[in-house]
Each structure stands twice: as C-alpha cells, then as structure tokens.
Coordinates of N, CA and C in Angstrom, one line a residue:
Chain A
A113 N -3.9 -4.6 -17.4 CA -3.3 -4.3 -16.3 C -4.2 -3.1 -15.4
Q114 N -4.7 -3.0 -14.4 CA -5.3 -2.8 -13.5 C -4.9 -1.1 -13.0
S115 N -5.7 -0.4 -13.1 CA -5.0 1.0 -12.2 C -6.4 2.1 -11.4
V116 N -5.8 2.3 -10.4 CA -6.9 3.3 -9.5 C -6.5 4.8 -9.3
T117 N -7.8 5.3 -9.8 CA -7.4 6.8 -10.0 C -8.4 7.5 -8.5
Q118 N -7.8 8.2 -7.7 CA -8.6 8.8 -6.7 C -8.6 10.4 -6.7
L119 N -10.1 10.7 -6.8 CA -10.4 12.3 -6.9 C -10.1 12.9 -6.1
G120 N -9.5 14.0 -6.0 CA -8.8 14.8 -5.3 C -8.2 14.6 -4.2
S121 N -7.0 15.1 -4.1 CA -5.6 14.9 -3.0 C -5.8 15.5 -1.6
H122 N -6.9 16.1 -1.7 CA -7.2 16.6 -0.5 C -8.5 16.8 -0.4
V123 N -8.9 16.6 0.6 CA -10.2 16.7 1.0 C -10.6 17.2 2.3
S124 N -11.1 18.2 2.8 CA -11.4 18.8 3.8 C -13.2 18.9 4.5
V125 N -13.5 18.3 5.3 CA -14.7 18.8 6.1 C -14.8 18.6 7.2
S126 N -15.8 19.0 7.6 CA -16.3 19.6 9.0 C -16.7 18.6 10.1
E127 N -15.7 18.6 11.4 CA -16.3 18.0 12.4 C -18.0 17.5 12.0
G128 N -18.9 16.0 12.3 CA -20.0 15.7 12.0 C -20.5 15.9 10.5
A129 N -19.8 16.1 9.8 CA -20.4 16.1 8.4 C -19.8 15.0 7.5
L130 N -20.4 14.8 6.6 CA -20.1 13.1 5.6 C -18.8 13.4 5.0
V131 N -18.6 12.3 5.2 CA -17.4 11.9 4.5 C -17.3 11.0 3.0
L132 N -16.6 11.6 2.0 CA -16.7 10.9 0.6 C -15.9 11.2 -0.1
L133 N -15.0 9.6 -0.4 CA -13.8 10.0 -0.8 C -13.7 8.7 -2.3
R134 N -13.3 9.5 -3.2 CA -13.8 9.1 -4.4 C -12.5 8.2 -5.2
C135 N -12.7 7.1 -5.6 CA -12.4 5.7 -6.2 C -13.0 5.1 -7.7
N136 N -12.0 5.7 -8.5 CA -12.5 4.9 -9.8 C -11.2 4.0 -10.2
Y137 N -12.1 2.4 -10.3 CA -10.7 1.7 -10.8 C -10.4 1.3 -12.4
S138 N -9.7 0.9 -12.9 CA -9.6 0.1 -14.3 C -9.5 -1.2 -13.7
S139 N -9.8 -2.6 -14.3 CA -9.5 -3.8 -14.4 C -9.9 -4.7 -15.4
S140 N -9.2 -5.4 -15.4 CA -9.5 -6.3 -17.0 C -10.4 -7.5 -16.6
V141 N -10.1 -7.7 -15.6 CA -11.5 -8.3 -14.5 C -12.1 -8.2 -13.9
P142 N -13.4 -9.2 -13.1 CA -13.9 -8.5 -12.0 C -12.8 -7.9 -10.6
P143 N -12.9 -6.8 -10.2 CA -11.7 -6.9 -8.8 C -12.1 -7.0 -8.1
Y144 N -10.5 -7.3 -7.1 CA -11.0 -7.3 -5.6 C -10.5 -5.6 -5.2
L145 N -11.2 -5.0 -4.1 CA -11.1 -3.7 -4.3 C -11.0 -3.1 -2.9
F146 N -10.0 -2.6 -2.3 CA -9.6 -2.2 -0.8 C -9.6 -0.6 -0.8
W147 N -9.4 -0.5 0.4 CA -9.2 0.7 0.9 C -8.1 0.7 2.0
Y148 N -6.9 1.6 1.8 CA -6.4 1.5 3.5 C -6.0 3.1 3.9
V149 N -6.2 3.2 5.2 CA -6.1 4.2 5.8 C -4.3 4.5 6.3
Q150 N -3.8 5.6 6.5 CA -2.1 5.7 7.3 C -2.0 6.9 7.9
Y151 N -2.2 6.7 9.1 CA -1.7 7.9 9.9 C -0.4 8.3 10.1
P152 N -0.1 9.4 10.0 CA 1.2 9.9 10.4 C 2.3 8.8 10.6
N153 N 3.8 8.9 10.0 CA 4.2 8.2 10.6 C 4.0 7.1 10.8
Q154 N 3.3 6.2 10.2 CA 3.0 4.9 10.3 C 2.4 4.3 9.2
G155 N 2.8 2.5 8.9 CA 2.0 2.0 7.9 C 0.9 2.8 7.3
L156 N 0.4 1.5 6.4 CA -1.0 1.3 5.7 C -1.6 0.6 6.8
Q157 N -2.6 0.9 7.1 CA -3.8 -0.1 7.6 C -5.0 -0.5 6.9
L158 N -5.4 -1.6 6.7 CA -6.8 -2.3 6.4 C -7.9 -1.7 6.9
L159 N -8.8 -0.9 5.9 CA -9.9 -0.6 6.4 C -11.0 -1.3 6.3
L160 N -11.1 -2.1 4.5 CA -12.2 -2.6 4.4 C -12.0 -3.2 3.2
K161 N -12.6 -3.8 2.6 CA -12.3 -4.5 1.0 C -13.5 -5.0 0.9
Y162 N -13.8 -5.4 -0.4 CA -14.8 -6.0 -1.6 C -13.9 -6.9 -2.1
T163 N -14.6 -8.2 -1.8 CA -14.1 -9.3 -3.1 C -15.0 -9.9 -3.9
T164 N -16.2 -10.6 -3.2 CA -17.7 -10.8 -3.8 C -18.4 -10.7 -2.7
G165 N -19.5 -11.3 -3.6 CA -20.9 -10.6 -2.7 C -21.7 -9.8 -2.1
A166 N -21.8 -9.3 -1.6 CA -22.7 -8.1 -1.9 C -21.6 -6.6 -1.9
T167 N -22.5 -6.0 -2.0 CA -21.4 -4.1 -3.1 C -21.3 -3.8 -2.2
L168 N -22.3 -3.4 -0.6 CA -21.8 -2.4 0.2 C -21.1 -3.2 1.1
V169 N -19.9 -2.9 1.8 CA -19.2 -3.3 2.9 C -18.5 -2.8 3.6
K170 N -18.4 -2.7 5.0 CA -18.4 -2.3 6.5 C -17.3 -2.6 6.7
G171 N -16.4 -1.7 7.2 CA -15.1 -1.6 8.0 C -14.7 -1.0 8.8
I172 N -13.9 -1.0 9.7 CA -13.6 -0.1 11.2 C -14.0 1.3 11.0
N173 N -13.8 1.4 12.2 CA -14.3 3.1 12.3 C -15.3 4.2 11.8
G174 N -16.5 2.8 11.4 CA -17.4 3.5 10.7 C -17.6 4.0 9.2
F175 N -16.5 3.5 8.6 CA -16.3 3.5 7.6 C -17.5 2.6 6.4
E176 N -17.8 2.8 5.2 CA -18.2 1.6 4.3 C -17.8 2.4 3.0
A177 N -18.4 1.3 1.8 CA -17.8 1.6 0.7 C -18.8 0.7 -0.3
E178 N -18.9 0.9 -1.2 CA -19.9 0.5 -2.3 C -19.4 0.5 -3.7
F179 N -18.6 -0.8 -3.8 CA -19.1 -1.6 -5.7 C -19.7 -1.5 -6.7
K180 N -19.4 -0.3 -7.0 CA -20.2 -0.4 -8.2 C -19.4 -1.0 -9.7
K181 N -20.2 -1.8 -9.8 CA -19.6 -1.9 -10.9 C -19.9 -1.6 -13.0
S182 N -21.1 -1.3 -13.1 CA -21.3 -0.1 -14.2 C -20.3 1.3 -14.2
E183 N -20.6 1.5 -12.5 CA -19.2 3.1 -12.3 C -17.9 2.9 -12.8
T184 N -17.4 1.6 -12.3 CA -15.9 1.7 -12.0 C -15.5 2.1 -10.6
S185 N -16.6 2.3 -10.0 CA -16.3 3.3 -8.6 C -16.5 2.2 -7.2
F186 N -15.0 2.8 -6.2 CA -15.5 2.3 -5.1 C -15.1 3.4 -3.9
H187 N -16.4 3.8 -4.0 CA -16.5 5.3 -3.4 C -16.3 4.8 -1.4
L188 N -15.8 5.7 -1.0 CA -15.8 5.6 0.7 C -16.4 6.4 1.5
T189 N -17.2 5.8 2.3 CA -18.2 7.1 3.0 C -17.9 6.8 4.5
K190 N -18.4 8.0 4.9 CA -18.8 7.8 6.6 C -19.5 8.9 6.5
P191 N -20.5 8.7 7.2 CA -22.2 9.5 8.0 C -21.5 10.5 8.5
S192 N -20.5 10.3 9.3 CA -20.4 11.9 10.7 C -18.4 11.7 10.5
A193 N -17.8 12.4 10.3 CA -16.5 12.5 10.1 C -16.1 13.1 11.6
H194 N -15.0 12.3 12.6 CA -14.3 12.9 13.9 C -13.0 13.3 13.5
M195 N -12.4 14.2 14.4 CA -11.5 14.6 14.3 C -10.5 13.4 14.5
S196 N -10.5 12.3 14.1 CA -9.8 11.1 14.3 C -9.5 10.3 12.7
D197 N -10.5 10.9 12.4 CA -10.6 10.2 11.1 C -9.5 11.0 10.1
A198 N -8.5 12.0 10.5 CA -7.8 12.6 10.1 C -6.8 11.9 9.5
A199 N -6.2 11.6 8.3 CA -5.3 11.2 7.9 C -5.0 10.9 6.3
E200 N -4.2 9.9 5.6 CA -4.6 9.5 4.2 C -4.9 8.2 3.6
Y201 N -6.1 8.6 3.3 CA -7.2 7.2 2.8 C -6.1 7.0 1.3
F202 N -5.6 5.4 0.9 CA -5.2 5.0 -0.4 C -6.7 3.9 -0.7
C203 N -6.9 4.0 -2.0 CA -7.3 3.0 -2.7 C -6.9 2.0 -3.8
A204 N -6.8 0.7 -3.4 CA -5.7 -0.3 -4.0 C -6.7 -1.3 -4.4
V205 N -6.3 -2.0 -5.9 CA -7.3 -2.8 -6.8 C -6.5 -4.0 -6.9
S206 N -6.7 -5.3 -7.3 CA -6.1 -6.7 -7.7 C -7.0 -6.6 -8.4
D207 N -6.2 -7.8 -9.3 CA -6.8 -8.3 -10.6 C -7.0 -9.8 -9.9
H208 N -6.3 -10.2 -9.2 CA -6.2 -11.2 -8.6 C -6.4 -13.1 -9.5
N209 N -5.3 -12.6 -10.7 CA -4.4 -13.5 -11.2 C -3.7 -14.3 -10.5
F210 N -3.5 -15.5 -10.2 CA -2.7 -16.5 -10.3 C -1.6 -16.2 -10.8
G211 N -0.5 -15.6 -9.8 CA 1.1 -15.1 -9.9 C 0.9 -13.8 -10.0
N212 N -0.2 -13.2 -10.5 CA 0.3 -11.8 -10.4 C -0.8 -10.9 -8.6
E213 N 0.2 -10.8 -7.6 CA 0.2 -10.7 -6.7 C 0.1 -9.8 -5.7
K214 N 0.4 -7.9 -6.4 CA 0.6 -7.2 -6.3 C -0.6 -6.3 -6.2
L215 N -1.3 -5.4 -4.9 CA -2.1 -4.5 -5.3 C -1.6 -3.4 -5.6
T216 N -2.4 -2.5 -6.6 CA -2.1 -1.4 -7.4 C -2.5 -0.6 -6.8
F217 N -2.1 0.7 -6.1 CA -2.7 1.8 -5.1 C -2.8 2.9 -6.2
G218 N -3.7 3.8 -5.3 CA -3.8 5.2 -6.0 C -2.9 6.1 -5.4
T219 N -3.1 7.3 -5.4 CA -2.4 8.4 -5.1 C -2.4 8.7 -3.9
G220 N -3.4 8.3 -3.1 CA -4.2 8.8 -1.8 C -4.7 10.0 -2.2
T221 N -5.4 10.5 -0.8 CA -6.2 11.2 -0.3 C -6.1 11.7 0.7
R222 N -5.9 12.4 1.2 CA -5.5 13.7 2.6 C -6.7 14.4 3.1
L223 N -7.1 13.2 4.1 CA -8.5 14.1 4.5 C -8.0 14.9 5.4
T224 N -8.5 16.0 5.9 CA -8.6 16.8 7.0 C -9.5 17.2 7.2
I225 N -10.0 17.1 8.9 CA -11.5 17.4 9.6 C -11.3 18.9 9.9
I226 N -12.5 19.8 9.8 CA -12.3 21.1 10.5 C -12.8 21.3 11.5
P227 N -12.7 21.6 12.6 CA -13.3 21.4 14.0 C -14.7 22.5 14.0
Chain B
G144 N 6.6 -12.7 14.1 CA 6.1 -11.8 15.8 C 4.7 -11.2 15.4
A145 N 4.1 -9.7 16.1 CA 3.0 -9.8 16.2 C 2.6 -8.5 15.0
G146 N 3.2 -8.4 14.1 CA 2.8 -7.1 13.1 C 4.2 -7.0 12.2
V147 N 4.4 -6.6 11.3 CA 5.5 -6.8 10.4 C 7.0 -5.2 11.2
S148 N 7.5 -6.0 11.1 CA 8.6 -4.9 11.6 C 10.3 -4.1 10.7
Q149 N 10.1 -3.4 10.7 CA 11.2 -2.5 9.4 C 12.3 -2.1 10.2
S150 N 13.3 -1.9 9.8 CA 14.4 -1.1 10.5 C 15.4 -0.7 9.2
P151 N 16.1 0.2 9.7 CA 15.8 1.5 10.5 C 14.6 2.1 10.2
S152 N 14.4 2.5 11.6 CA 12.8 3.7 10.8 C 13.3 4.9 9.8
N153 N 14.4 5.5 10.1 CA 14.6 6.4 10.0 C 16.4 6.2 9.2
K154 N 16.7 6.8 7.9 CA 18.0 6.2 7.9 C 18.4 7.4 6.6
V155 N 19.7 8.3 7.1 CA 20.1 9.1 6.2 C 21.1 8.8 6.0
T156 N 21.7 9.0 4.6 CA 22.9 8.4 3.9 C 23.6 9.9 2.9
E157 N 24.9 9.3 2.6 CA 25.2 10.2 2.1 C 24.9 9.9 0.7
K158 N 25.2 10.6 -0.8 CA 24.9 10.4 -2.4 C 25.8 9.3 -2.5
G159 N 25.6 8.2 -3.1 CA 26.5 7.1 -3.4 C 27.1 5.9 -2.6
K160 N 26.6 6.0 -1.4 CA 26.5 4.7 -0.4 C 25.8 4.2 -0.7
D161 N 25.9 2.5 -0.2 CA 25.0 2.0 -0.1 C 24.1 1.6 1.4
V162 N 23.0 1.1 1.1 CA 22.2 0.9 2.0 C 21.3 0.0 1.8
E163 N 21.0 -1.0 3.1 CA 20.0 -2.3 3.6 C 19.0 -1.6 4.3
L164 N 18.2 -2.1 4.0 CA 16.4 -2.1 4.7 C 16.0 -3.4 4.9
R165 N 15.7 -3.5 6.1 CA 15.3 -4.8 6.7 C 14.3 -5.0 6.7
C166 N 13.1 -5.8 6.9 CA 11.7 -6.6 7.1 C 11.7 -7.8 7.5
D167 N 10.5 -7.7 8.7 CA 10.3 -8.8 9.4 C 9.0 -9.2 9.5
P168 N 8.7 -10.1 8.5 CA 7.2 -10.0 8.1 C 6.6 -11.0 9.1
I169 N 5.2 -10.9 9.5 CA 4.2 -11.9 10.7 C 5.0 -13.4 10.4
S170 N 5.1 -14.0 11.2 CA 5.1 -15.2 11.1 C 3.8 -15.8 10.8
G171 N 4.4 -16.6 9.9 CA 3.7 -17.6 9.3 C 2.8 -17.0 7.8
H172 N 3.4 -15.8 7.4 CA 3.0 -14.9 6.3 C 4.2 -15.6 4.8
T173 N 3.9 -16.1 4.2 CA 4.3 -16.7 3.0 C 5.4 -15.5 2.4
A174 N 3.9 -14.5 1.8 CA 4.5 -13.3 0.9 C 4.4 -12.1 1.4
L175 N 5.3 -12.1 0.8 CA 6.2 -10.0 1.4 C 6.5 -9.5 0.4
Y176 N 6.2 -7.7 0.1 CA 6.3 -6.9 -0.8 C 6.7 -5.5 -0.4
W177 N 7.5 -5.3 -1.1 CA 8.4 -4.1 -0.7 C 7.4 -3.1 -1.8
Y178 N 7.3 -1.9 -1.2 CA 6.7 -0.7 -2.0 C 7.9 0.8 -1.6
R179 N 7.2 1.3 -2.3 CA 8.1 2.5 -2.2 C 7.2 4.1 -2.3
Q180 N 7.2 4.7 -1.3 CA 6.3 6.1 -1.1 C 6.8 7.5 -1.2
S181 N 6.6 8.2 -2.4 CA 7.6 9.2 -2.4 C 5.8 10.1 -2.5
L182 N 6.6 11.3 -1.9 CA 5.5 12.5 -1.8 C 4.5 12.6 -3.3
G183 N 3.4 12.5 -3.1 CA 2.6 12.7 -3.5 C 2.7 11.8 -5.2
Q184 N 3.2 10.2 -4.8 CA 3.3 9.9 -5.6 C 2.5 8.2 -5.4
G185 N 2.2 8.5 -4.3 CA 1.0 7.5 -3.9 C 2.5 6.0 -4.0
L186 N 2.1 5.0 -3.5 CA 2.5 3.7 -3.3 C 2.9 3.1 -4.9
E187 N 4.6 2.5 -4.8 CA 5.2 2.4 -6.0 C 5.3 0.6 -5.7
F188 N 4.9 0.0 -6.6 CA 5.7 -1.5 -6.1 C 6.4 -1.9 -7.0
L189 N 7.5 -2.6 -5.9 CA 9.0 -2.8 -6.3 C 9.3 -4.4 -6.4
I190 N 9.2 -5.0 -5.4 CA 9.1 -6.4 -5.6 C 8.1 -7.4 -4.5
Y191 N 7.7 -8.7 -5.1 CA 7.4 -9.5 -4.3 C 8.0 -10.8 -4.4
F192 N 7.6 -11.3 -2.9 CA 8.0 -12.3 -2.7 C 7.5 -13.3 -2.5
Q193 N 7.3 -14.9 -3.3 CA 6.8 -16.2 -2.2 C 7.3 -16.7 -1.6
G194 N 7.5 -17.3 -0.2 CA 8.4 -17.8 -0.1 C 9.8 -17.2 -0.2
N195 N 10.9 -17.3 -0.4 CA 12.4 -17.2 -0.9 C 12.6 -16.7 -2.6
S196 N 11.2 -16.8 -3.0 CA 11.6 -16.5 -4.5 C 11.1 -15.2 -4.4
A197 N 11.7 -14.7 -6.4 CA 10.4 -13.3 -6.3 C 9.7 -13.5 -7.8
P198 N 8.4 -13.6 -7.9 CA 8.3 -14.2 -8.7 C 7.7 -13.0 -9.6
D199 N 7.9 -11.8 -8.9 CA 7.3 -10.6 -9.3 C 8.7 -9.2 -9.4
K200 N 9.8 -9.1 -9.5 CA 10.5 -8.3 -9.3 C 10.5 -6.9 -10.6
S201 N 9.0 -6.8 -11.1 CA 9.2 -5.9 -12.3 C 9.2 -4.6 -11.6
G202 N 9.1 -4.0 -10.4 CA 8.6 -2.5 -10.0 C 10.0 -2.1 -10.1
L203 N 11.1 -2.7 -9.7 CA 12.4 -2.3 -9.2 C 13.4 -1.6 -10.0
P204 N 13.5 0.0 -10.2 CA 13.9 1.0 -10.7 C 15.2 1.0 -11.6
S205 N 15.7 0.2 -10.9 CA 17.0 0.2 -11.6 C 17.9 -0.8 -10.8
D206 N 19.5 -1.6 -11.7 CA 19.9 -2.6 -11.5 C 20.8 -2.1 -10.0
R207 N 20.4 -1.0 -9.6 CA 21.0 -0.5 -7.8 C 20.1 -0.7 -7.0
F208 N 18.9 -1.1 -7.3 CA 18.3 -2.1 -6.6 C 18.4 -3.8 -6.3
S209 N 18.2 -4.2 -5.2 CA 18.0 -6.0 -5.0 C 17.5 -5.8 -3.8
A210 N 16.8 -7.0 -3.8 CA 15.8 -7.7 -2.7 C 16.6 -9.2 -2.7
E211 N 16.3 -9.1 -1.4 CA 16.4 -11.2 -1.3 C 15.2 -11.2 0.4
R212 N 15.4 -12.6 0.6 CA 14.8 -13.3 1.7 C 15.6 -14.4 1.5
T213 N 15.4 -14.8 2.7 CA 16.0 -15.6 3.5 C 15.0 -16.6 4.6
G214 N 14.9 -17.8 4.1 CA 14.0 -18.8 5.5 C 13.0 -18.3 5.0
G215 N 12.4 -17.9 4.1 CA 10.8 -17.6 4.1 C 10.4 -16.5 5.1
S216 N 11.5 -15.8 5.7 CA 11.1 -14.7 6.3 C 12.0 -13.7 6.2
V217 N 12.7 -13.0 7.0 CA 13.6 -11.8 6.9 C 14.0 -11.7 5.4
S218 N 13.3 -10.0 4.5 CA 13.8 -9.7 3.9 C 14.7 -8.4 4.0
T219 N 15.6 -8.3 2.9 CA 16.8 -7.2 3.2 C 16.7 -6.5 1.4
L220 N 16.2 -5.2 1.4 CA 16.4 -4.5 0.3 C 17.3 -3.5 0.0
T221 N 18.4 -4.4 -0.6 CA 19.8 -2.9 -0.9 C 19.4 -1.9 -2.0
I222 N 20.0 -1.2 -1.6 CA 20.1 0.0 -2.6 C 21.7 0.5 -2.7
Q223 N 22.2 -0.1 -3.6 CA 24.0 0.5 -4.1 C 23.9 2.4 -4.5
R224 N 24.6 3.1 -4.3 CA 25.3 4.1 -5.2 C 24.1 4.7 -4.6
T225 N 23.7 5.6 -3.4 CA 22.4 6.3 -3.5 C 22.5 7.3 -4.3
Q226 N 21.4 7.4 -4.8 CA 20.9 9.0 -5.3 C 20.0 9.3 -4.5
Q227 N 19.9 11.1 -4.7 CA 18.8 11.8 -4.3 C 17.5 11.1 -4.7
E228 N 17.3 10.6 -5.7 CA 15.8 10.5 -6.2 C 15.3 9.5 -5.5
D229 N 16.5 8.8 -4.6 CA 15.6 7.8 -3.9 C 14.9 8.0 -2.8
S230 N 15.3 9.3 -2.4 CA 14.8 9.9 -1.4 C 13.5 9.7 -0.8
A231 N 12.9 8.6 0.2 CA 11.3 7.8 0.0 C 11.0 7.2 1.3
V232 N 10.2 6.5 1.6 CA 9.8 6.4 2.2 C 9.5 4.7 1.5
Y233 N 10.6 3.4 2.5 CA 10.3 2.1 1.8 C 9.4 1.3 2.9
L234 N 7.8 1.2 2.3 CA 7.0 -0.1 3.3 C 7.2 -1.7 2.7
C235 N 7.1 -2.3 3.5 CA 7.4 -3.6 3.7 C 5.8 -4.3 3.9
A236 N 5.1 -5.4 3.2 CA 4.4 -5.7 3.9 C 4.4 -6.9 3.6
S237 N 3.5 -7.7 4.9 CA 3.4 -9.4 4.3 C 1.8 -9.9 4.7
S238 N 2.0 -10.8 3.7 CA 0.5 -11.3 3.5 C 0.3 -13.1 3.8
L239 N -0.8 -13.9 4.2 CA -0.8 -15.2 3.6 C -0.4 -15.1 2.4
A240 N -0.4 -16.2 2.1 CA -0.2 -16.5 0.5 C -1.2 -16.3 -0.6
H241 N -0.7 -15.9 -1.5 CA -1.8 -15.6 -2.9 C -3.0 -14.4 -2.0
A242 N -2.5 -13.7 -1.3 CA -3.6 -12.4 -1.1 C -3.8 -12.1 -2.2
S243 N -3.6 -11.9 -3.1 CA -4.1 -11.3 -4.4 C -5.6 -12.1 -4.3
Q244 N -5.3 -13.3 -5.2 CA -6.0 -14.4 -5.3 C -7.5 -13.9 -4.6
Y245 N -7.3 -14.5 -3.1 CA -8.1 -14.7 -1.9 C -8.5 -13.4 -1.3
G246 N -8.1 -12.1 -1.7 CA -8.4 -11.1 -1.2 C -8.0 -11.0 0.1
F247 N -7.2 -11.2 1.2 CA -6.4 -11.6 2.3 C -6.4 -10.0 3.0
G248 N -5.6 -9.4 1.6 CA -5.0 -7.8 1.9 C -3.7 -8.2 2.4
Y249 N -2.9 -7.2 3.1 CA -1.7 -7.0 3.6 C -1.4 -6.6 5.0
T250 N -0.6 -6.7 5.9 CA -0.3 -6.2 6.4 C 1.2 -4.9 6.3
F251 N 1.1 -4.1 6.3 CA 1.7 -3.5 6.0 C 2.9 -3.4 7.7
G252 N 4.4 -2.8 7.2 CA 5.3 -1.9 8.0 C 5.1 -0.6 8.6
S253 N 6.1 -0.3 9.4 CA 5.6 1.6 9.7 C 6.7 2.1 8.2
G254 N 7.3 1.5 7.9 CA 8.1 1.9 6.6 C 9.2 2.2 7.5
T255 N 10.5 2.5 6.1 CA 11.8 3.2 6.6 C 11.7 4.5 6.0
R256 N 12.0 5.4 6.8 CA 12.7 7.1 5.6 C 13.9 7.1 5.3
L257 N 13.8 7.1 4.0 CA 15.2 7.1 3.4 C 15.6 8.6 2.8
T258 N 17.1 9.1 3.5 CA 17.2 10.8 3.0 C 18.6 10.4 2.8
V259 N 18.3 10.8 1.4 CA 19.9 10.7 0.6 C 20.6 12.2 0.1
V260 N 21.3 13.1 1.1 CA 21.9 14.1 1.0 C 23.3 14.2 0.3

C-alpha cells in the first residue's frame, strides 16, 4: 500500500524567498505523484504531476517538483514566493494498479508568506 | 457542467439526524470519488465510483455511511444518525476513467462543510 509523508505541517517564508515543501512517498510500484493546492474555502486544484519521463516537472504558478526515486521524494519548489501562494498544499501518490483508482494524500502543509 | 458542483456548501445538523450530500461531476467523467477532510488529518478516502458501480468502498468509516450514484452522473453521500465526529469537509472529485492508471488527476468540488451539533 502506498503512503505519503509531508514534513512540516506549517511552513513560513518571506515574500521573494525560495519555497520548499517536502514530500516523501512509499509505493510498491513506480508511482504517479501529484501536488494539489487548496485556497481557503475552496476545493483542491492540481498544481503538477509526475507520471513517466522527465523527472523535473513544471506546474502552474511557477511551481515545479522533482521526482527522485533514490530518495523516494517529490519535493515542491518555487524560486520566489508571492503573497498569493499562501494556501495549503497536498502531495498525493497513486500506485496506478488497474482497479485501484484512489489517490493517497499527505496531511498537507500550510504555507504562510511573510510580507 | 464546467466544474464539480457540491451542495449544500454548508450544513449544520443535530446529532442523530440523517444528512445527504450531493455531488454533480463534470460531464463525461465516469469516475467519481468522495473524500473527507478533517482538521489536521489530510484527506481520507471514502468511496470510489466507476459509472454507477462502487469498486472500492473501503474507506467508509461505518455502516452509517452510504453512497450511491445514478445515471453515471450525480452522487449522493448519506450519513445516518450523525455523530459529532462526522463533522468535517466532504470533498467530491471526478475524473476520466482510470485516472490513477493514466495519471489524469482529479477535479475537485469546493466541498460541503458538515457541522454536527
């Protein structure tokens, strides 16, 4: 069974600073990996995903993530934080076995941007 | 529709009452998922539909919880005899078939915030 660990339930960075949100996964097969963002009182929105191919994936709003198999990690980064990035971020994994369709989510990281 | 629609957006109910939560997925999305989001708990999988069938209902926490889907479209999550621990945000998502298999990802609704008093 797959699982996701997000280190740091709360992360604060200054506006313009690097954003780094950590995600480690456990999966019995090569995983598909996702990052979602949730703004207050809204549903989750897909930021980016890794399925196969290039291990550095780019998403919306300037975010990117790198799949590192040796470290079982899929950390989310953004070079320069913006006030509008304040939200909760969820990492998710799928082991994409046919018939096992659900995503397993981490417990989330709340990102605060300091002006 | 253009997105996943959930209703009501907020529901306050008395302990012991039954509630129904509705999800209207994106047209053409055959897969539908219910998750529960509790404070500090992340997203907890409840049930997954492919068409009108539920191949995976392993996440339903008790027999007070049930869900159905009709016409391959709208789904209703029913909680009977609500308890205070049922208070949470219930999120619905939809996707093209076999989203997990092909990495499509989900489209989420805005959720129903359920408060049991």
